[in-house]
Structures are given as structure tokens and as C-alpha cells.
Amino acid sequence: DIYIQPSYLLKSELDLAKDKCEKWLLEVESNLEISDARYMMNLYKTIYIASKYGLTSHRAKALYLKGVFALNNERYQCAMTQLLGALVYYAGENDFSYVSDIYEKIGIILYNNKEPQQALVYFNLSYEISRSNKVYNRQKLEELNYFIALCYYETGQYLMALKMLGLIETDRYEISE
């Protein structure tokens, strides 16, 4: 299943590798009915083939999806490793949507590992990238504000937490405790 034969329909070996990676990623992204084992096998195959053929965008996408899967299953160390691998690619490509999303997920990992000060750094990075991104997503900003408020609350900065939730009126950077 992971062997590539270049004679198939006059496609090059690289084109066939790309097609297989895209097929596996599509199955992972679109099919909620596949088993966890098949989900992970598709990602491992994608990473292997993408690494072998220099398909960095496919490899990054597979790493990202592996990181999200690990995060959802509370395997935080694994999630961090996979997400950082994907971040290297997406930051290099200036894909700010993914960079922001990865920073948010790193913040979640750190928050769940009882590191709210560190999590706050990543939530703020995600917030600022999302805010300055061409595609402005209000729901994402509200979600990030909530996470930021949680971090402020956990660190005892209650007024700042209330501000982030919109429960008091003050400039975001005006409050210092």
C-alpha cells in the first residue's frame, strides 16, 4: 500500500506519492467513521512517504493532525512534539492561520499541564496573529479571549480575567497587578 510504481498512468513517482498522501490525508480529515488505528496508520504512511519524497506540506499536515489527535486524547507530550514539527513548516511558509492554531493548541497543552503563565504567552501570540490575519475570525478571537481569561484567573489576576471576558470596561493593557 505504501509502495510507489511510477509506470501507473504515466505519472511520475513523485506524483504518485503526492496522490497517495493526499488520499490518506483526505480520509483522515473527512471520515469520522474510521478507527483510531486506521487514522494513525494513514498519518504514519503520509509522514513516511512525504519524508521520502520531500513533500513537506503533506508531512506538516500529517504532523499537525497527529498533534491534534494526541491533544484530544490527552497525550500532551506527544501532541507538543507533533505540533512543533508542523509549526516549523507553517511558520516558514508564513501560513499564519495554521501558526495561530498551533500556538493556541500549545497554549491548551501548557494550560492542561498546569503552566498558565507559559500558556498565556502562546494564547496571546495566537490572538495577535489571528487579529492581524487577513481572514478575521471573531469566534476564534472570542475563544482565545476565554483561554487568556482562564490563564489570568489561574495566576490570580482576577481583574484582567474579567476584562478579557468583557465583564468590565478597561483597556486590555491598562490593568497591572
PDB file of C-alpha atoms in Angstrom:
ATOM      1  CA  ASP A   1       0.000   0.000   0.000  1.00  0.00           C
ATOM      2  CA  ILE A   2       2.917   2.379   0.546  1.00  0.00           C
ATOM      3  CA  TYR A   3       4.949   1.196  -2.452  1.00  0.00           C
ATOM      4  CA  ILE A   4       5.066   3.574  -5.392  1.00  0.00           C
ATOM      5  CA  GLN A   5       5.205   2.319  -9.005  1.00  0.00           C
ATOM      6  CA  PRO A   6       5.945   5.158 -11.488  1.00  0.00           C
ATOM      7  CA  SER A   7       4.545   3.386 -14.548  1.00  0.00           C
ATOM      8  CA  TYR A   8       0.944   3.852 -13.400  1.00  0.00           C
ATOM      9  CA  LEU A   9      -0.923   6.110 -15.907  1.00  0.00           C
ATOM     10  CA  LEU A  10       2.267   7.872 -16.973  1.00  0.00           C
ATOM     11  CA  LYS A  11       2.562   9.684 -13.676  1.00  0.00           C
ATOM     12  CA  SER A  12       5.932  10.229 -12.115  1.00  0.00           C
ATOM     13  CA  GLU A  13       6.882   8.529  -8.885  1.00  0.00           C
ATOM     14  CA  LEU A  14       6.627  11.904  -7.128  1.00  0.00           C
ATOM     15  CA  ASP A  15       3.110  12.498  -8.492  1.00  0.00           C
ATOM     16  CA  LEU A  16       2.018   9.064  -7.296  1.00  0.00           C
ATOM     17  CA  ALA A  17       3.494   9.714  -3.848  1.00  0.00           C
ATOM     18  CA  LYS A  18       1.644  13.033  -3.699  1.00  0.00           C
ATOM     19  CA  ASP A  19      -1.621  11.375  -4.732  1.00  0.00           C
ATOM     20  CA  LYS A  20      -1.288   8.704  -2.051  1.00  0.00           C
ATOM     21  CA  CYS A  21      -0.513  11.276   0.655  1.00  0.00           C
ATOM     22  CA  GLU A  22      -3.492  13.388  -0.390  1.00  0.00           C
ATOM     23  CA  LYS A  23      -5.749  10.336  -0.358  1.00  0.00           C
ATOM     24  CA  TRP A  24      -4.664   9.360   3.160  1.00  0.00           C
ATOM     25  CA  LEU A  25      -4.976  12.901   4.490  1.00  0.00           C
ATOM     26  CA  LEU A  26      -8.409  13.325   2.918  1.00  0.00           C
ATOM     27  CA  GLU A  27      -9.592  10.115   4.520  1.00  0.00           C
ATOM     28  CA  VAL A  28      -8.343  11.294   7.926  1.00  0.00           C
ATOM     29  CA  GLU A  29      -9.834  14.773   7.605  1.00  0.00           C
ATOM     30  CA  SER A  30     -13.208  13.847   6.153  1.00  0.00           C
ATOM     31  CA  ASN A  31     -14.173  10.499   7.613  1.00  0.00           C
ATOM     32  CA  LEU A  32     -15.273  10.432  11.229  1.00  0.00           C
ATOM     33  CA  GLU A  33     -16.092   6.731  10.954  1.00  0.00           C
ATOM     34  CA  ILE A  34     -12.527   5.420  10.596  1.00  0.00           C
ATOM     35  CA  SER A  35     -10.907   3.674  13.528  1.00  0.00           C
ATOM     36  CA  ASP A  36      -8.149   5.291  15.541  1.00  0.00           C
ATOM     37  CA  ALA A  37      -5.748   2.650  14.249  1.00  0.00           C
ATOM     38  CA  ARG A  38      -6.584   3.445  10.613  1.00  0.00           C
ATOM     39  CA  TYR A  39      -6.441   7.180  11.358  1.00  0.00           C
ATOM     40  CA  MET A  40      -2.935   6.865  12.785  1.00  0.00           C
ATOM     41  CA  MET A  41      -1.792   4.406  10.100  1.00  0.00           C
ATOM     42  CA  ASN A  42      -2.806   6.882   7.386  1.00  0.00           C
ATOM     43  CA  LEU A  43      -0.845   9.619   9.135  1.00  0.00           C
ATOM     44  CA  TYR A  44       2.233   7.424   9.625  1.00  0.00           C
ATOM     45  CA  LYS A  45       2.155   6.378   5.963  1.00  0.00           C
ATOM     46  CA  THR A  46       1.789  10.012   4.916  1.00  0.00           C
ATOM     47  CA  ILE A  47       4.720  11.093   7.070  1.00  0.00           C
ATOM     48  CA  TYR A  48       6.879   8.252   5.743  1.00  0.00           C
ATOM     49  CA  ILE A  49       6.110   8.837   2.061  1.00  0.00           C
ATOM     50  CA  ALA A  50       6.153  12.634   2.374  1.00  0.00           C
ATOM     51  CA  SER A  51       9.553  12.498   4.084  1.00  0.00           C
ATOM     52  CA  LYS A  52      10.918  10.093   1.476  1.00  0.00           C
ATOM     53  CA  TYR A  53       9.773  12.267  -1.463  1.00  0.00           C
ATOM     54  CA  GLY A  54      10.291  15.718   0.031  1.00  0.00           C
ATOM     55  CA  LEU A  55       6.575  16.554   0.247  1.00  0.00           C
ATOM     56  CA  THR A  56       6.978  18.916   3.185  1.00  0.00           C
ATOM     57  CA  SER A  57       3.474  20.380   3.110  1.00  0.00           C
ATOM     58  CA  HIS A  58       1.938  16.902   3.310  1.00  0.00           C
ATOM     59  CA  ARG A  59       4.314  15.928   6.105  1.00  0.00           C
ATOM     60  CA  ALA A  60       3.439  19.090   8.040  1.00  0.00           C
ATOM     61  CA  LYS A  61      -0.289  18.456   7.638  1.00  0.00           C
ATOM     62  CA  ALA A  62       0.128  14.874   8.908  1.00  0.00           C
ATOM     63  CA  LEU A  63       2.189  16.076  11.888  1.00  0.00           C
ATOM     64  CA  TYR A  64      -0.448  18.684  12.651  1.00  0.00           C
ATOM     65  CA  LEU A  65      -3.251  16.107  12.530  1.00  0.00           C
ATOM     66  CA  LYS A  66      -1.235  13.704  14.701  1.00  0.00           C
ATOM     67  CA  GLY A  67      -0.729  16.534  17.192  1.00  0.00           C
ATOM     68  CA  VAL A  68      -4.441  17.344  17.274  1.00  0.00           C
ATOM     69  CA  PHE A  69      -5.254  13.651  17.732  1.00  0.00           C
ATOM     70  CA  ALA A  70      -2.780  13.355  20.619  1.00  0.00           C
ATOM     71  CA  LEU A  71      -4.132  16.538  22.223  1.00  0.00           C
ATOM     72  CA  ASN A  72      -7.700  15.265  22.002  1.00  0.00           C
ATOM     73  CA  ASN A  73      -6.547  12.056  23.685  1.00  0.00           C
ATOM     74  CA  GLU A  74      -4.700  13.995  26.422  1.00  0.00           C
ATOM     75  CA  ARG A  75      -1.265  12.798  25.334  1.00  0.00           C
ATOM     76  CA  TYR A  76       0.246  16.221  25.772  1.00  0.00           C
ATOM     77  CA  GLN A  77       3.949  15.453  25.312  1.00  0.00           C
ATOM     78  CA  CYS A  78       3.268  13.665  22.042  1.00  0.00           C
ATOM     79  CA  ALA A  79       0.954  16.460  20.912  1.00  0.00           C
ATOM     80  CA  MET A  80       3.603  19.084  21.671  1.00  0.00           C
ATOM     81  CA  THR A  81       6.233  17.212  19.648  1.00  0.00           C
ATOM     82  CA  GLN A  82       3.977  16.794  16.615  1.00  0.00           C
ATOM     83  CA  LEU A  83       2.656  20.357  16.700  1.00  0.00           C
ATOM     84  CA  LEU A  84       6.143  21.834  16.979  1.00  0.00           C
ATOM     85  CA  GLY A  85       7.179  19.790  13.946  1.00  0.00           C
ATOM     86  CA  ALA A  86       4.267  21.201  11.977  1.00  0.00           C
ATOM     87  CA  LEU A  87       4.943  24.720  13.284  1.00  0.00           C
ATOM     88  CA  VAL A  88       8.424  24.731  11.752  1.00  0.00           C
ATOM     89  CA  TYR A  89       6.920  24.217   8.304  1.00  0.00           C
ATOM     90  CA  TYR A  90       3.931  26.549   8.619  1.00  0.00           C
ATOM     91  CA  ALA A  91       5.991  29.369  10.116  1.00  0.00           C
ATOM     92  CA  GLY A  92       8.469  29.034   7.263  1.00  0.00           C
ATOM     93  CA  GLU A  93       5.628  29.245   4.762  1.00  0.00           C
ATOM     94  CA  ASN A  94       4.053  32.230   6.559  1.00  0.00           C
ATOM     95  CA  ASP A  95       0.797  30.297   6.890  1.00  0.00           C
ATOM     96  CA  PHE A  96      -0.469  32.400   9.764  1.00  0.00           C
ATOM     97  CA  SER A  97      -3.770  30.595  10.078  1.00  0.00           C
ATOM     98  CA  TYR A  98      -2.025  27.332  10.985  1.00  0.00           C
ATOM     99  CA  VAL A  99       0.619  29.113  13.067  1.00  0.00           C
ATOM    100  CA  SER A 100      -2.102  30.769  15.133  1.00  0.00           C
ATOM    101  CA  ASP A 101      -3.970  27.492  15.518  1.00  0.00           C
ATOM    102  CA  ILE A 102      -0.817  25.651  16.589  1.00  0.00           C
ATOM    103  CA  TYR A 103       0.023  28.351  19.138  1.00  0.00           C
ATOM    104  CA  GLU A 104      -3.487  28.024  20.538  1.00  0.00           C
ATOM    105  CA  LYS A 105      -3.094  24.264  20.843  1.00  0.00           C
ATOM    106  CA  ILE A 106       0.312  24.644  22.507  1.00  0.00           C
ATOM    107  CA  GLY A 107      -1.350  27.044  24.950  1.00  0.00           C
ATOM    108  CA  ILE A 108      -4.009  24.424  25.698  1.00  0.00           C
ATOM    109  CA  ILE A 109      -1.322  21.815  26.322  1.00  0.00           C
ATOM    110  CA  LEU A 110       0.555  24.115  28.682  1.00  0.00           C
ATOM    111  CA  TYR A 111      -2.632  25.134  30.489  1.00  0.00           C
ATOM    112  CA  ASN A 112      -3.601  21.484  30.974  1.00  0.00           C
ATOM    113  CA  ASN A 113      -0.089  20.825  32.275  1.00  0.00           C
ATOM    114  CA  LYS A 114      -0.711  23.481  34.962  1.00  0.00           C
ATOM    115  CA  GLU A 115       1.563  26.076  33.338  1.00  0.00           C
ATOM    116  CA  PRO A 116      -0.821  29.045  32.914  1.00  0.00           C
ATOM    117  CA  GLN A 117       1.954  31.672  32.648  1.00  0.00           C
ATOM    118  CA  GLN A 118       3.517  29.843  29.701  1.00  0.00           C
ATOM    119  CA  ALA A 119       0.096  29.110  28.199  1.00  0.00           C
ATOM    120  CA  LEU A 120      -0.724  32.823  28.354  1.00  0.00           C
ATOM    121  CA  VAL A 121       2.267  33.598  26.121  1.00  0.00           C
ATOM    122  CA  TYR A 122       1.036  31.216  23.427  1.00  0.00           C
ATOM    123  CA  PHE A 123      -2.601  32.299  23.682  1.00  0.00           C
ATOM    124  CA  ASN A 124      -1.506  35.928  23.297  1.00  0.00           C
ATOM    125  CA  LEU A 125       0.649  35.026  20.281  1.00  0.00           C
ATOM    126  CA  SER A 126      -2.285  33.204  18.716  1.00  0.00           C
ATOM    127  CA  TYR A 127      -4.594  36.126  19.479  1.00  0.00           C
ATOM    128  CA  GLU A 128      -2.296  38.721  17.908  1.00  0.00           C
ATOM    129  CA  ILE A 129      -1.688  36.606  14.804  1.00  0.00           C
ATOM    130  CA  SER A 130      -5.415  35.934  14.404  1.00  0.00           C
ATOM    131  CA  ARG A 131      -6.252  39.582  14.894  1.00  0.00           C
ATOM    132  CA  SER A 132      -3.778  40.727  12.261  1.00  0.00           C
ATOM    133  CA  ASN A 133      -4.568  37.899   9.820  1.00  0.00           C
ATOM    134  CA  LYS A 134      -6.322  38.790   6.562  1.00  0.00           C
ATOM    135  CA  VAL A 135      -9.143  36.408   7.413  1.00  0.00           C
ATOM    136  CA  TYR A 136     -10.594  37.868  10.596  1.00  0.00           C
ATOM    137  CA  ASN A 137     -12.404  35.226  12.671  1.00  0.00           C
ATOM    138  CA  ARG A 138     -14.399  36.754  15.520  1.00  0.00           C
ATOM    139  CA  GLN A 139     -15.308  33.382  17.028  1.00  0.00           C
ATOM    140  CA  LYS A 140     -11.639  32.385  17.251  1.00  0.00           C
ATOM    141  CA  LEU A 141     -10.771  35.676  18.949  1.00  0.00           C
ATOM    142  CA  GLU A 142     -13.558  35.158  21.489  1.00  0.00           C
ATOM    143  CA  GLU A 143     -12.310  31.629  22.152  1.00  0.00           C
ATOM    144  CA  LEU A 144      -8.769  32.925  22.653  1.00  0.00           C
ATOM    145  CA  ASN A 145     -10.043  35.657  24.982  1.00  0.00           C
ATOM    146  CA  TYR A 146     -11.675  32.933  27.066  1.00  0.00           C
ATOM    147  CA  PHE A 147      -8.427  30.948  27.269  1.00  0.00           C
ATOM    148  CA  ILE A 148      -6.491  34.090  28.121  1.00  0.00           C
ATOM    149  CA  ALA A 149      -9.017  34.872  30.858  1.00  0.00           C
ATOM    150  CA  LEU A 150      -8.576  31.359  32.282  1.00  0.00           C
ATOM    151  CA  CYS A 151      -4.828  31.890  32.447  1.00  0.00           C
ATOM    152  CA  TYR A 152      -5.214  35.243  34.172  1.00  0.00           C
ATOM    153  CA  TYR A 153      -7.641  33.681  36.635  1.00  0.00           C
ATOM    154  CA  GLU A 154      -5.262  30.788  37.375  1.00  0.00           C
ATOM    155  CA  THR A 155      -2.434  33.233  38.064  1.00  0.00           C
ATOM    156  CA  GLY A 156      -4.560  35.336  40.418  1.00  0.00           C
ATOM    157  CA  GLN A 157      -5.058  38.274  38.039  1.00  0.00           C
ATOM    158  CA  TYR A 158      -8.809  38.378  38.515  1.00  0.00           C
ATOM    159  CA  LEU A 159      -9.454  41.881  37.150  1.00  0.00           C
ATOM    160  CA  MET A 160      -7.621  41.050  33.961  1.00  0.00           C
ATOM    161  CA  ALA A 161      -9.637  37.831  33.665  1.00  0.00           C
ATOM    162  CA  LEU A 162     -12.869  39.795  33.983  1.00  0.00           C
ATOM    163  CA  LYS A 163     -11.670  42.274  31.380  1.00  0.00           C
ATOM    164  CA  MET A 164     -10.863  39.504  28.905  1.00  0.00           C
ATOM    165  CA  LEU A 165     -14.364  38.116  29.361  1.00  0.00           C
ATOM    166  CA  GLY A 166     -15.799  41.558  28.693  1.00  0.00           C
ATOM    167  CA  LEU A 167     -17.311  41.837  32.149  1.00  0.00           C
ATOM    168  CA  ILE A 168     -15.548  45.107  32.997  1.00  0.00           C
ATOM    169  CA  GLU A 169     -14.576  48.074  30.856  1.00  0.00           C
ATOM    170  CA  THR A 170     -10.830  48.760  30.687  1.00  0.00           C
ATOM    171  CA  ASP A 171      -8.156  48.778  28.047  1.00  0.00           C
ATOM    172  CA  ARG A 172      -6.623  45.310  27.663  1.00  0.00           C
ATOM    173  CA  TYR A 173      -3.129  46.501  28.667  1.00  0.00           C
ATOM    174  CA  GLU A 174      -4.216  49.042  31.277  1.00  0.00           C
ATOM    175  CA  ILE A 175      -4.581  46.708  34.245  1.00  0.00           C
ATOM    176  CA  SER A 176      -1.498  45.675  36.151  1.00  0.00           C
ATOM    177  CA  GLU A 177      -1.424  43.933  39.493  1.00  0.00           C
TER     178      GLU A 177
END
